[in-house]
Coordinates of C-alpha atoms in Angstrom, one line a residue:
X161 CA 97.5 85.3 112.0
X162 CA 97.1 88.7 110.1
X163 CA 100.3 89.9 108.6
X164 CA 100.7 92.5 111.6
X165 CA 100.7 90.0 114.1
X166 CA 102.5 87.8 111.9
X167 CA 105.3 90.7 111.7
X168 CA 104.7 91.8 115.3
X169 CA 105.6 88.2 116.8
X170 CA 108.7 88.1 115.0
X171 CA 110.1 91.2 115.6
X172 CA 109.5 89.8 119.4
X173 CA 111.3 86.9 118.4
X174 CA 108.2 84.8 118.3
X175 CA 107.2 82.2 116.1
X176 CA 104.4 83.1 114.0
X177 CA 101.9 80.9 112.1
X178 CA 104.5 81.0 108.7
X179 CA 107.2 83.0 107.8
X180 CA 107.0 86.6 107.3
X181 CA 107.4 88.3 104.2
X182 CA 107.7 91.7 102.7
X183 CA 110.0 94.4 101.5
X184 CA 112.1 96.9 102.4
X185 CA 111.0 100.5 100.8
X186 CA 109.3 100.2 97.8
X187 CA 110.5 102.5 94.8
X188 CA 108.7 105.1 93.2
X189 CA 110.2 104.0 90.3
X190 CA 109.3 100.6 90.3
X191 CA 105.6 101.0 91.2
X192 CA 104.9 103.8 88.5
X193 CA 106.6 101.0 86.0
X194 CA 103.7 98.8 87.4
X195 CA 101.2 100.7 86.7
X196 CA 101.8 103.3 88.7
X197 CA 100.6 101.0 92.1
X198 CA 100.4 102.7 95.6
X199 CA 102.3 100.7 98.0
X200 CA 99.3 99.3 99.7
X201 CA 98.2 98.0 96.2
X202 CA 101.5 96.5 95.6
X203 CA 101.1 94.2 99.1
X204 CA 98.2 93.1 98.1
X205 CA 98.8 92.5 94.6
X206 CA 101.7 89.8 96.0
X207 CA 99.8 89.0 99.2
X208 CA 102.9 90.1 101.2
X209 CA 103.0 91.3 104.8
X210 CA 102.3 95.0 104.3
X211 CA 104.7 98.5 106.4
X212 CA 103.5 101.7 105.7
X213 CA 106.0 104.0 106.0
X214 CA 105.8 107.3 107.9
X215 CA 108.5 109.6 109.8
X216 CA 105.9 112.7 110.2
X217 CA 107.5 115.5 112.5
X218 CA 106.2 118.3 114.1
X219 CA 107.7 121.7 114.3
X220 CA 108.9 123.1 117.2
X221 CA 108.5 126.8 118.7
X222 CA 110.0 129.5 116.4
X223 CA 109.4 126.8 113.8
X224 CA 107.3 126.2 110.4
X225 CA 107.3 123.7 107.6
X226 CA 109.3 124.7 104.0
X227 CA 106.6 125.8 102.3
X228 CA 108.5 124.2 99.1
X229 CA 108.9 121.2 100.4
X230 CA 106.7 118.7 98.8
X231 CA 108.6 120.5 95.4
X232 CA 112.4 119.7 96.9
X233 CA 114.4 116.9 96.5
X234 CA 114.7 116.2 100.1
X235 CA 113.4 114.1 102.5
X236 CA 111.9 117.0 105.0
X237 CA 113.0 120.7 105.9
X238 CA 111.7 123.1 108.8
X239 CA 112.7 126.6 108.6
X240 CA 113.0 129.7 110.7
X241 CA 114.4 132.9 111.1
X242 CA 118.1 131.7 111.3
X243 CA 117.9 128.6 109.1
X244 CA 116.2 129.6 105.9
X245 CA 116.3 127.4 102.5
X246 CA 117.1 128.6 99.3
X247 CA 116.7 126.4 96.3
X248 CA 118.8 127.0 93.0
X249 CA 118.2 125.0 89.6
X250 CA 121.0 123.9 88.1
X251 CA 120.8 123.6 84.6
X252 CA 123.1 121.6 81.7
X253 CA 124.3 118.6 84.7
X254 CA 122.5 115.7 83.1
X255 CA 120.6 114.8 85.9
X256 CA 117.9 116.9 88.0
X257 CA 120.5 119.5 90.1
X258 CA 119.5 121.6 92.7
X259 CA 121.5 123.8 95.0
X260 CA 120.6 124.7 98.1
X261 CA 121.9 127.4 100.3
X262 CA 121.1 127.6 104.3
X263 CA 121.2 131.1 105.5
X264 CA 122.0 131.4 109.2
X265 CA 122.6 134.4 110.9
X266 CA 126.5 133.7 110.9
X267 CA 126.9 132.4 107.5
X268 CA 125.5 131.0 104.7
X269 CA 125.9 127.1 104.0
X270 CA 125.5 125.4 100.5
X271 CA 124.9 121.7 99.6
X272 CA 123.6 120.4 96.0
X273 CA 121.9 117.1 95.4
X274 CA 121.2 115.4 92.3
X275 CA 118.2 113.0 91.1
X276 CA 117.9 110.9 87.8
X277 CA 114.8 109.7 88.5
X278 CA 115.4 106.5 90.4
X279 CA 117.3 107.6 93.5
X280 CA 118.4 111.0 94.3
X281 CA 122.7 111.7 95.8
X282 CA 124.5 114.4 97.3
X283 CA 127.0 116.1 94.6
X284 CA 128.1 118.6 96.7
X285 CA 128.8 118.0 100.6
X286 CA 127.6 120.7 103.2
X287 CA 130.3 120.6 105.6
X288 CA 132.7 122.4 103.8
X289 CA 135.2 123.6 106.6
X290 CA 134.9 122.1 110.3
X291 CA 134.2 125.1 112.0
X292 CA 130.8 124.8 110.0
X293 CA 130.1 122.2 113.1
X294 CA 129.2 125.0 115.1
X295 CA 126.3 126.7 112.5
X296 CA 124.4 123.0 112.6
X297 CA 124.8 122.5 116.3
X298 CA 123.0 126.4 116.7
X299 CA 121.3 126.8 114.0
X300 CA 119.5 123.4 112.7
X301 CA 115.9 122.6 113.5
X302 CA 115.5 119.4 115.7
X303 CA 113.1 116.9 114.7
X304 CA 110.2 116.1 116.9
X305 CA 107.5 113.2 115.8
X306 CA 104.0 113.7 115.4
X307 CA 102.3 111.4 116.8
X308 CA 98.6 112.0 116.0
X309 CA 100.0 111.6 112.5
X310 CA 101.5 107.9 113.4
X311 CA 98.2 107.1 115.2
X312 CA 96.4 108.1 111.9
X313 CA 98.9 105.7 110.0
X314 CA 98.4 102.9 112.1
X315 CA 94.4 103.1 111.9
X316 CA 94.9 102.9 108.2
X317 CA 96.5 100.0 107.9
X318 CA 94.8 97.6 110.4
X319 CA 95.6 94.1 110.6
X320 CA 97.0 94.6 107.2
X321 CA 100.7 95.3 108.0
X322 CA 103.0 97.0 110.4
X323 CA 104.0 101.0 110.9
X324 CA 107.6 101.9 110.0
X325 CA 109.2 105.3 110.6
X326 CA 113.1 106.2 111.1
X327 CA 115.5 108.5 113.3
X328 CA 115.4 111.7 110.7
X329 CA 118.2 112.3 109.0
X330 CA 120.3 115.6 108.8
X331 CA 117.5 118.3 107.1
X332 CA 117.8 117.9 103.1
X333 CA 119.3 115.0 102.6
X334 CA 120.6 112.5 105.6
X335 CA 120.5 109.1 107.3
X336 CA 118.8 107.6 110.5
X337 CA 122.6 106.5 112.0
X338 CA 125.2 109.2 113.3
X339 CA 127.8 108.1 111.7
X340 CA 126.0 107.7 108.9
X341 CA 124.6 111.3 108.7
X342 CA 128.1 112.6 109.5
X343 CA 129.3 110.6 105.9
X344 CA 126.2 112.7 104.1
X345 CA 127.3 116.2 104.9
X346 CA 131.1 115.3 105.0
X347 CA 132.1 112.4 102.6
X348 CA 132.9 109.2 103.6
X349 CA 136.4 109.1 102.8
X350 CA 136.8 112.0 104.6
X351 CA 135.4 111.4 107.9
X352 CA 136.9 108.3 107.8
X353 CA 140.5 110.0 107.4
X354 CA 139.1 112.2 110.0
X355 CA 139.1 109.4 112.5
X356 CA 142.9 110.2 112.3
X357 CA 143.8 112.9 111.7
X358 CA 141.3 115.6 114.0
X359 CA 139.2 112.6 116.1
X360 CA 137.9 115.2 118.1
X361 CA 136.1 117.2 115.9
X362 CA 134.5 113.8 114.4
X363 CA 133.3 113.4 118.2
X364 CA 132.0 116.6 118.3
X365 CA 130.4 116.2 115.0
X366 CA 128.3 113.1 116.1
X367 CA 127.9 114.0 119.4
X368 CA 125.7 117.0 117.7
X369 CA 123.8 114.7 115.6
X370 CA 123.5 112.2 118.5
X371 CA 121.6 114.8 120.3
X372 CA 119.3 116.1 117.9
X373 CA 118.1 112.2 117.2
X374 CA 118.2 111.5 121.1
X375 CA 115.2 114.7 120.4
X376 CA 113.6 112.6 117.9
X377 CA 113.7 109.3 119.7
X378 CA 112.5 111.2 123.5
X379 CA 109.2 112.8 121.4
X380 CA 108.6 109.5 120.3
X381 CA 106.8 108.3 123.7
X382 CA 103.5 107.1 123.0
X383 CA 103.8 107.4 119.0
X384 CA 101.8 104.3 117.3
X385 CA 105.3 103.2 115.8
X386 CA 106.1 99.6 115.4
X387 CA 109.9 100.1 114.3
X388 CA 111.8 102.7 114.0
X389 CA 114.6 102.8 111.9
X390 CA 118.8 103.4 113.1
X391 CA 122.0 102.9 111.1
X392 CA 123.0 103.3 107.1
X393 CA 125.1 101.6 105.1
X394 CA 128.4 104.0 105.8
X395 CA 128.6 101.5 109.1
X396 CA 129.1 98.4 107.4
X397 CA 132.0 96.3 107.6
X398 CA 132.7 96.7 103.9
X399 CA 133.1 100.6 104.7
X400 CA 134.7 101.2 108.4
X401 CA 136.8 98.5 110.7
X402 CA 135.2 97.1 113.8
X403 CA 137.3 99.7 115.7
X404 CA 135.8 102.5 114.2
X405 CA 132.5 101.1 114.9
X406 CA 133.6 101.0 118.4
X407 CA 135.1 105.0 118.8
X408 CA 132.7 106.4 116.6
X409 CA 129.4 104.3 115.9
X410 CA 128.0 102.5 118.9
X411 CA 128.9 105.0 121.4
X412 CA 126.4 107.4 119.5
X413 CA 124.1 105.0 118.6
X414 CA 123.4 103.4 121.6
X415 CA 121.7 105.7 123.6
X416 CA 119.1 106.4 120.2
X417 CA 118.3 102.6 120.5
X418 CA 118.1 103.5 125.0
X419 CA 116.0 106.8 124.7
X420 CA 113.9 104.9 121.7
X421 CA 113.0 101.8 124.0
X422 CA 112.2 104.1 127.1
X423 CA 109.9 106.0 124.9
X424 CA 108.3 102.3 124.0
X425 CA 109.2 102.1 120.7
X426 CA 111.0 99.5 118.8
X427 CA 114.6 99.9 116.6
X428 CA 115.9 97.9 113.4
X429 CA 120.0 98.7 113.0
X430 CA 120.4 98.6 109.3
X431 CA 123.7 97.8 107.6
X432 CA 123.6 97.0 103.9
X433 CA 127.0 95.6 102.9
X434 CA 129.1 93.4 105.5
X435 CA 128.3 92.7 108.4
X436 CA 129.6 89.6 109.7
X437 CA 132.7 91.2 111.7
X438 CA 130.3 93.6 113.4
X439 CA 127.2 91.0 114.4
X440 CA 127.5 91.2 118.3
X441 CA 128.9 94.8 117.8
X442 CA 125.4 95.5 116.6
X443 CA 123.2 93.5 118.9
X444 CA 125.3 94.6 122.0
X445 CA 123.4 98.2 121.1
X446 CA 120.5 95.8 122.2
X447 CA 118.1 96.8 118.8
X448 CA 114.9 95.0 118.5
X449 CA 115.8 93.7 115.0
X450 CA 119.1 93.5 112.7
X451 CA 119.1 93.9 108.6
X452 CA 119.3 94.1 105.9
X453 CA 122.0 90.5 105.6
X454 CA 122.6 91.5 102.6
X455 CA 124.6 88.0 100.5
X456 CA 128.0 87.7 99.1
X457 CA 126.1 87.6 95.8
X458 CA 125.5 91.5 96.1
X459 CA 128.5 93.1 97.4
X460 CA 127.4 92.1 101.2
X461 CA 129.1 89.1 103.1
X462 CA 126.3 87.4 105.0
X463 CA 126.2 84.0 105.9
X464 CA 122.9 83.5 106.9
X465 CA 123.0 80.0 109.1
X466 CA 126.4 81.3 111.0
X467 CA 124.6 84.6 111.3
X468 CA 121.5 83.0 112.9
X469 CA 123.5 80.8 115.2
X470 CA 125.3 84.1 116.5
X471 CA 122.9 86.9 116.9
X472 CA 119.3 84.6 116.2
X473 CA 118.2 84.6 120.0
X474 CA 119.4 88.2 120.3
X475 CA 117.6 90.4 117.9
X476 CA 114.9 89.9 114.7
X477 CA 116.7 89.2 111.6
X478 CA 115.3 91.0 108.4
X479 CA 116.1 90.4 105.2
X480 CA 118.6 88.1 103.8
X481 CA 116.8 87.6 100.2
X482 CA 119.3 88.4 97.2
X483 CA 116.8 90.4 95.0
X484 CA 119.1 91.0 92.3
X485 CA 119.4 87.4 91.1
X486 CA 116.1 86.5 92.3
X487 CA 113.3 88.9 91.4
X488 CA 115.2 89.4 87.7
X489 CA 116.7 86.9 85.4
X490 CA 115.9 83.5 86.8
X491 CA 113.2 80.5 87.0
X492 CA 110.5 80.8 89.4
X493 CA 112.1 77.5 90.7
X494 CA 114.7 79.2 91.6
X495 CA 112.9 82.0 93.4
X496 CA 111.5 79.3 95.6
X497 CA 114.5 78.0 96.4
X498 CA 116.0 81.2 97.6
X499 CA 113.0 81.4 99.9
X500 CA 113.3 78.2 101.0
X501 CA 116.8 78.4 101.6
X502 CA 116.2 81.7 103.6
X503 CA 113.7 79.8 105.8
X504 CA 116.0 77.0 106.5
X505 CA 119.1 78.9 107.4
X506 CA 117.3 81.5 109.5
X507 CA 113.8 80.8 109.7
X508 CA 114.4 78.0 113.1
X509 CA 112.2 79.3 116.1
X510 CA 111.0 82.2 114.6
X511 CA 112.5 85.9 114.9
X512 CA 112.9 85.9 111.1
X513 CA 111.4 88.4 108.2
X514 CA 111.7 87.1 104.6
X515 CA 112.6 89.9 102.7
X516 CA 114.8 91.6 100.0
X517 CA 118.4 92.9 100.7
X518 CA 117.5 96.8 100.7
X519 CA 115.8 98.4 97.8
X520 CA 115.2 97.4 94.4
X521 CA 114.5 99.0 90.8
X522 CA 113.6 95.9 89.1
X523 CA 111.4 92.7 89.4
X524 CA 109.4 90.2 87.9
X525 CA 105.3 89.5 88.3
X526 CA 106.4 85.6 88.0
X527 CA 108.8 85.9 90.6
X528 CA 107.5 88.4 92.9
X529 CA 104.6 85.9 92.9
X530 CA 107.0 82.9 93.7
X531 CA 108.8 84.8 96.4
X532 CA 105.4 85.7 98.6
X533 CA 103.6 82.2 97.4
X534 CA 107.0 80.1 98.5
X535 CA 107.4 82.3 102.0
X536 CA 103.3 81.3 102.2
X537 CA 104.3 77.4 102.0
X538 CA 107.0 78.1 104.9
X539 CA 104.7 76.8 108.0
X540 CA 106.7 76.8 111.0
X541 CA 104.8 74.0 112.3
X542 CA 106.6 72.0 109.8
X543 CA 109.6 73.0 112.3
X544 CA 108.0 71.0 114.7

């Protein structure tokens, strides 16, 4: 197989020729450390199963593209008439600080992120009072994909790999998941408190989100996608209790992963941290694939076998590899025996992807070469 059919069969829940393997998003970083690699070099370096990432939106009437965008810190920004960036350098913090300010015809909201380098945070929350609800539900752009540009992606990778995109996230700074987006501009904590206090304006708040993803998801029909991601770690069961997954996650969620399949795409629900109270909660959303089954070893809970036996025949499990024991610190014999592990708890009639528990900084040629030449030994018809 080539690794796009090899990654296109198991996220069918297929069996491929030998197990999958590849990465979640690869770190700037971590390539400029090698080198200074483009991602498509880094596949082929390690022979691994390539994505090429690409969420490329279109603007929509009245709209344009932030003419200082490819300068900002964040991940995309349209502007208009009533929803205008400003940008602000903040000097003396220690780390990269910028402040930006969101003029609106009503009023004028303010959010600051941070960046050392590695990975970029927000310091400063948007949602600063709850009436500010109201400015992002009649004021924010809506993101709409561009598909000629997905086409162009897939073309460009061939047989090489897969084409990998995600729900946008809140303009800025944001997450694919509702719930997730609503921790970015609110705070975690206190959307959680929220749940309790003022439920309905949390409902309110996602139901906004919710509709400007359902946008996304519905512009999506006939885009050259393979998987689009949903979710964010704020859902995990290390974070929230199943029942708030039930009030305030899956009811948004949901219909994302609905509109997404009617447009023909695909959806991986990603969770990094626990996960094992919340298993069918996630596949009853009916995504294509689950990760990132991230192991106790790294703050996750994930049993992989027990999670295969549950959810296995249900969704495409991704993931599962503990990169920060693995790809740093050990023996290449013990690399291998991650992998094979991996492939013995999981692997059993295909609908499995080898790869690492969410992003890392930090890896070793020996054992990056162990990891893809290990999955490479995993044949399935050994299975038979």
């Amino acid at each position: 197989m080539t690794p796009r059919e090899r990654l296109l069969t198991a996220l069918d829940r297929g069996v491929p020729d030998r197990l999958p393997a590849t990465t979640h998003h690869l770190m700037p970083p971590f390539l400029r450390a090698l080198g200074g690699l483009s991602e498509r070099e880094f596949f082929d370096r390690y022979r691994l199963d390539a994505i090429q990432w690409t969420t490329p939106l279109r603007t929509g009437v009245g709209w344009q593209r932030d003419p200082a965008w490819e300068r900002a810190l964040e991940s995309w920004s349209h502007v208009s008439d009533t929803w205008r960036v400003e940008r602000t350098d903040v000097p003396g913090a220690g780390f990269r600080t910028v402040r930006y300010a969101i003029v609106t015809p009503r009023k004028t909201l303010s959010m600051v992120l941070q960046d050392d380098g590695r990975t970029a945070w927000v310091a400063e929350r948007l949602l600063k009072e709850k009436l500010d609800i109201d400015i992002v539900a009649d004021f924010a752009p809506t993101p709409l994909c561009d598909g000629p540009a997905v086409l162009a992606a897939r073309a460009d990778i061939g047989g090489r790999g897969i084409v990998r995109g995600a729900i946008p996230g809140f303009p800025l700074y944001g997450q694919p998941g509702c719930w997730q987006d609503a921790a970015v501009l609110y705070g975690i904590q206190e959307l959680i408190l929220e749940t309790y206090e003022d439920p309905g304006w949390v409902l309110a708040l996602l139901g906004i989100l919710r509709d400007h993803k359902l946008a996304f998801a519905r512009s999506a029909a006939g885009a050259a996608f393979d998987l689009l991601e949903l979710g964010g770690g704020d859902a995990s069961s290390t974070v929230i209790s199943p029942r708030i997954f039930d009030r305030f996650v899956a009811p948004f969620d949901a219909p994302i992963v609905a509109a997404a399949h009617a447009a023909g795409q695909r959806i991986v629900y990603h969770t990094c941290g626990g996960m094992m109270p919340l298993l069918e909660r996630i596949a009853d959303m009916a995504p294509d694939a689950m990760e990132t089954f991230t192991p106790k070893e790294m703050g996750g809970d994930t049993r992989l076998a027990e999670a295969k036996t549950r959810i296995g025949s249900r969704v495409c499990m991704i993931g599962g590899f503990d990169q920060f024991h693995h790809f740093t610190g050990c023996t290449p014999g013990d690399t291998r025996r991650a992998v094979r592990e991996a492939f013995e708890q999981a692997g059993s009639g295909g609908g499995y992807i080898l790869a690492p528990s969410d992003h890392f900084f930090e890896a070793e040629d020996v054992l990056l070469r162990a990891f893809a030449e290990e999955a490479h030994s995993c044949w399935y018809w050994d299975q038979v």
